[in-house]
Coordinates of C-alpha atoms in Angstrom, one line a residue:
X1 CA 64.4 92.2 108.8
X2 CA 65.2 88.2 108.5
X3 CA 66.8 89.0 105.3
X4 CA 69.2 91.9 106.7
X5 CA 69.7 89.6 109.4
X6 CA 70.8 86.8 107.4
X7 CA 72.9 88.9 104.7
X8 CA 75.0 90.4 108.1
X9 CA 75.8 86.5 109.3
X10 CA 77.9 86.4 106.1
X11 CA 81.6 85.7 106.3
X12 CA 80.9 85.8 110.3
X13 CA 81.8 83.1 112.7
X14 CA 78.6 80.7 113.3
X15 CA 77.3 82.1 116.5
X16 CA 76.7 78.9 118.3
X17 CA 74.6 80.7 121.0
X18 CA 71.2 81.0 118.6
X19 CA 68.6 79.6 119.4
X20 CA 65.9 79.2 115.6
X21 CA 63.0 78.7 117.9
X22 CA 61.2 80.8 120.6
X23 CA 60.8 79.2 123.9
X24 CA 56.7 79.2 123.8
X25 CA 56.8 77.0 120.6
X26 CA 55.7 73.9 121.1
X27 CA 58.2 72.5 118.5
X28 CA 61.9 71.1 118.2
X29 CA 64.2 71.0 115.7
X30 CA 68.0 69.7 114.6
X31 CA 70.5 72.3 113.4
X32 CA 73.4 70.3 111.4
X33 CA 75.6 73.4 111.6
X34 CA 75.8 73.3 115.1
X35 CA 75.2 69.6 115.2
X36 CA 72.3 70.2 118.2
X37 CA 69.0 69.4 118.8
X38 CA 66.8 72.0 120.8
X39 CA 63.7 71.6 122.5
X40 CA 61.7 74.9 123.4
X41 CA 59.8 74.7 127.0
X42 CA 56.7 75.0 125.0
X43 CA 57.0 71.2 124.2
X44 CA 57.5 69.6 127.6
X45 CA 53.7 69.8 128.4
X46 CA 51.2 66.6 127.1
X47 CA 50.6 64.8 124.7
X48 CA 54.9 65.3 124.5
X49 CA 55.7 65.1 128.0
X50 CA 53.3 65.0 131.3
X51 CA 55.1 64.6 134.3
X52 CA 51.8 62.7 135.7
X53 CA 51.9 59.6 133.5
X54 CA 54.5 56.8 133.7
X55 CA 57.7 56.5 132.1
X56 CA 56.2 54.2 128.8
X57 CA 53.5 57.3 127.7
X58 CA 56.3 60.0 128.1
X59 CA 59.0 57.5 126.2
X60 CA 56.6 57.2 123.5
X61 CA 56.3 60.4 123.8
X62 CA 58.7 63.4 124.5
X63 CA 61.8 60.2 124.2
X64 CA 60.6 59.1 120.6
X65 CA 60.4 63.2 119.7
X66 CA 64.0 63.4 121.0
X67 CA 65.4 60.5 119.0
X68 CA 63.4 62.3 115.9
X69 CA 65.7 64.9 116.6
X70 CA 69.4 63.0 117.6
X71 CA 68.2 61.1 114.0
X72 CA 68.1 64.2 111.9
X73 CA 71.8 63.9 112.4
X74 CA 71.9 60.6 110.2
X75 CA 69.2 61.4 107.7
X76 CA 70.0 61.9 103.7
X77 CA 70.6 65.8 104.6
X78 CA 72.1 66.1 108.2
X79 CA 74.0 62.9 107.1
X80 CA 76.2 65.3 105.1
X81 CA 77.6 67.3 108.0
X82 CA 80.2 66.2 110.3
X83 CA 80.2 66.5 114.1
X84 CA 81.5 70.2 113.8
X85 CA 78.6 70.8 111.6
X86 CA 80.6 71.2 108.3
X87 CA 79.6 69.6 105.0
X88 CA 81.8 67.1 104.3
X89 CA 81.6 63.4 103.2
X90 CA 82.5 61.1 105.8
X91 CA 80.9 58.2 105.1
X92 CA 82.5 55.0 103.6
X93 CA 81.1 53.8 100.0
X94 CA 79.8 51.2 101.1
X95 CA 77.8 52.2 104.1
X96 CA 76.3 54.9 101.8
X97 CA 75.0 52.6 99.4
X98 CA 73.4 50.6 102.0
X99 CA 71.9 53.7 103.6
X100 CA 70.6 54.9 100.0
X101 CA 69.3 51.7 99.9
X102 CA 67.2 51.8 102.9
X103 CA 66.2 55.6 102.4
X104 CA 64.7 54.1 98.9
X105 CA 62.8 51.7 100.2
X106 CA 61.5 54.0 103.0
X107 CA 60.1 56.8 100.2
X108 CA 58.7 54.1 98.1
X109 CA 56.0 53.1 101.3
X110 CA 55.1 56.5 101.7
X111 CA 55.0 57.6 98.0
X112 CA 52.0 55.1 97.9
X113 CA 50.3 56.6 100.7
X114 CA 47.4 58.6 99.1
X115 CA 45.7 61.3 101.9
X116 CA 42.7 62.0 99.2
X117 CA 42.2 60.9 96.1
X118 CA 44.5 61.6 93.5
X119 CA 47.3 62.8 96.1
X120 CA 49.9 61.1 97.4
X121 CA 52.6 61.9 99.8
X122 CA 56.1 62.0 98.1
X123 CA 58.1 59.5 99.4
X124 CA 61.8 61.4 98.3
X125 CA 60.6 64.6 99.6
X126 CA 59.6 63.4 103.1
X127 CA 62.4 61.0 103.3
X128 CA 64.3 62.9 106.0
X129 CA 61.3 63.4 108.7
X130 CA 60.2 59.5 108.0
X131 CA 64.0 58.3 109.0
X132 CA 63.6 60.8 112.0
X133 CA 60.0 59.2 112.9
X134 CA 60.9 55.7 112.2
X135 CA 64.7 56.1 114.2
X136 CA 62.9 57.7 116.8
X137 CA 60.7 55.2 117.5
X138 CA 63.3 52.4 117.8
X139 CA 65.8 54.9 119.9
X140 CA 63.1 55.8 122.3
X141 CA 61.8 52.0 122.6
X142 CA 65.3 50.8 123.1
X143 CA 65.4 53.0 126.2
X144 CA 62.4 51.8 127.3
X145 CA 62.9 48.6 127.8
X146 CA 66.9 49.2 129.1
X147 CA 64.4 51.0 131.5
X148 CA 61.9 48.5 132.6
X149 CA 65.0 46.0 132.9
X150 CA 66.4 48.9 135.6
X151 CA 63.7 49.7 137.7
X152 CA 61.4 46.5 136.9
X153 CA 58.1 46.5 134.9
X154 CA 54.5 47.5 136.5
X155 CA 52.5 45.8 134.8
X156 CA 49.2 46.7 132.8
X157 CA 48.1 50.3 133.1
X158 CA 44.2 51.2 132.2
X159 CA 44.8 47.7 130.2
X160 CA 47.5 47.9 128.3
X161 CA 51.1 46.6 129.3
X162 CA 53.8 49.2 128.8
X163 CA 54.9 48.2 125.3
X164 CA 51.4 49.0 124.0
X165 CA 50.9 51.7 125.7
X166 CA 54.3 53.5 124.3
X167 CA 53.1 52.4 120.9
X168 CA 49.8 54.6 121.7
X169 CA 51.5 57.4 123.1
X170 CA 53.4 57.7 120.1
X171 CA 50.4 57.9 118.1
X172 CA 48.4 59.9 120.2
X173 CA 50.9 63.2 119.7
X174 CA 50.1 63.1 116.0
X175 CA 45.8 63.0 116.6
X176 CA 45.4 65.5 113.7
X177 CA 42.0 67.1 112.0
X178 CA 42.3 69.1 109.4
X179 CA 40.3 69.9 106.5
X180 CA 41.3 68.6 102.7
X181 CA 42.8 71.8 101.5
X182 CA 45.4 72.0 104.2
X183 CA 45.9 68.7 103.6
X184 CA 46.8 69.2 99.9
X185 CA 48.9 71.9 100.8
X186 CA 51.3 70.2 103.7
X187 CA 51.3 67.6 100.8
X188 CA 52.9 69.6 98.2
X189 CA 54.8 71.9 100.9
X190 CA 55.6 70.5 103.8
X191 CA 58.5 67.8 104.4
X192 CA 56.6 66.3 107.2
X193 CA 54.3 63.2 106.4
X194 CA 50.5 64.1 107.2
X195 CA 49.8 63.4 110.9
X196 CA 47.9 60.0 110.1
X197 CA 50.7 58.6 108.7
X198 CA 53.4 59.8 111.4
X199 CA 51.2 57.7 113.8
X200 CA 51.6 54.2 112.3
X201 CA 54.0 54.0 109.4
X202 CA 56.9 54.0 111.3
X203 CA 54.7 50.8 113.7
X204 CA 54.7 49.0 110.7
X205 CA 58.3 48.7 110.3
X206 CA 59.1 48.4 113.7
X207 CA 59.0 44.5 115.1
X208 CA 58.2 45.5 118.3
X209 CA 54.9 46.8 117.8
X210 CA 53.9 43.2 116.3
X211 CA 55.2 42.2 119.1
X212 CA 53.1 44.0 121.7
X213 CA 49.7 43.8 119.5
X214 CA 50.0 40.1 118.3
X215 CA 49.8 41.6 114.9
X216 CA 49.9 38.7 112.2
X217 CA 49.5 38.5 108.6
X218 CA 45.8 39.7 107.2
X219 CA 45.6 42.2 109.8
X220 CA 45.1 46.1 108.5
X221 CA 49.0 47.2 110.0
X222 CA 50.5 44.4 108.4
X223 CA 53.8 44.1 106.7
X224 CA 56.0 40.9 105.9
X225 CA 59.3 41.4 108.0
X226 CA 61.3 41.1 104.9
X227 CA 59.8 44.2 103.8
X228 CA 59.9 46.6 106.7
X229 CA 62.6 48.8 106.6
X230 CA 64.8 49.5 109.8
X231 CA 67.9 52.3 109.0
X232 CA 68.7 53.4 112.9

């Protein structure tokens, strides 16, 4: 039926009106072609979003999910389309070299991330969800604090000051148990990182988590700041 469906789309008008996701999913995605990002209802309920907690769990939250998304647009595939959604080139040279740049360095952390032994995450083959997870973070932070600055900061919560606990929020969405033969197989198959990773790679590159954890040099999370990439 998908097939038939797909074959009759052909030398059609993009129908614009689609949606590629049922509304009980709890899921979101980016389509390039109609340059959109679309969150199903199934989503907005915690750990994503829970109307109940205050504005830092829910930006570390459902926000950095949403920048995830918006950064698709600006990864090495939805890169290629243009704001119509139509393949083209419309970058300069020399911005594209830089981004290529940073997109290496990015794969080259993950690629020596090793889930089990033996098996390592490919770094080139995850590299779009890992510029969506690390631009994510820094979009959804960003409008954090342009929030706190607005309506004024309240202070620690259970402990932790609002910085920290958007940093745990963030983590939290990606708690993930799973046994080692679904693990080898999101590995080989899957474009997404493993869970584990989602939840602190991105941290590491972000200055603002240092920041908020007094992270210094010989701690586990640790990376010099010449090293950790930032693309969005």
């Amino acid at each position: 039926w998908s097939y038939k469906e797909d074959l009759e789309k052909l030398d059609k008008p993009v129908d614009k009106t689609e949606w590629g996701m049922a509304p009980q999913i709890v899921n979101a995605y980016f389509n390039p072609s109609y340059n959109e990002i679309v969150f199903p209802a199934g989503i907005l309920q915690p750990p994503f979003y829970d109307y109940k907690a205050d504005e830092a769990v829910n930006y570390g939250g459902i926000g950095a999910v949403i920048g995830h998304e918006i950064s698709h647009g600006f990864d090495d595939s939805g890169s290629r389309y243009n704001a119509e959604g139509n393949l083209i080139n419309w970058w300069s040279d020399e911005d594209l070299e830089k981004f290529t740049g940073l997109g290496g360095a990015l794969a080259d952390q993950y690629s020596q991330l090793e889930p089990l032994p033996g098996i390592h995450v490919d770094g080139k083959f995850t590299l779009g969800e890992n510029i969506g997870d690390l631009g994510g973070v820094n979009a959804a932070y960003d409008g954090l604090k342009l929030h706190l600055k607005e309506k004024g900061n309240p202070g620690l919560i259970d402990g932790y000051t609002p910085e920290q606990r958007f940093f745990i929020s963030w983590a939290t969405i990606w708690r993930t148990k799973a046994r080692d033969e679904a693990i080898k197989n999101q590995v080989k198959t899957d474009p997404h990182s493993p869970g584990m990773y989602r939840a602190y790679v991105p941290l590491q590159n972000v200055d603002a988590f240092y920041e908020a954890f007094n992270i210094k040099k010989g701690d586990g999370m640790y990376i010099a700041p010449e090293k950790r990439v930032k693309i969005w």
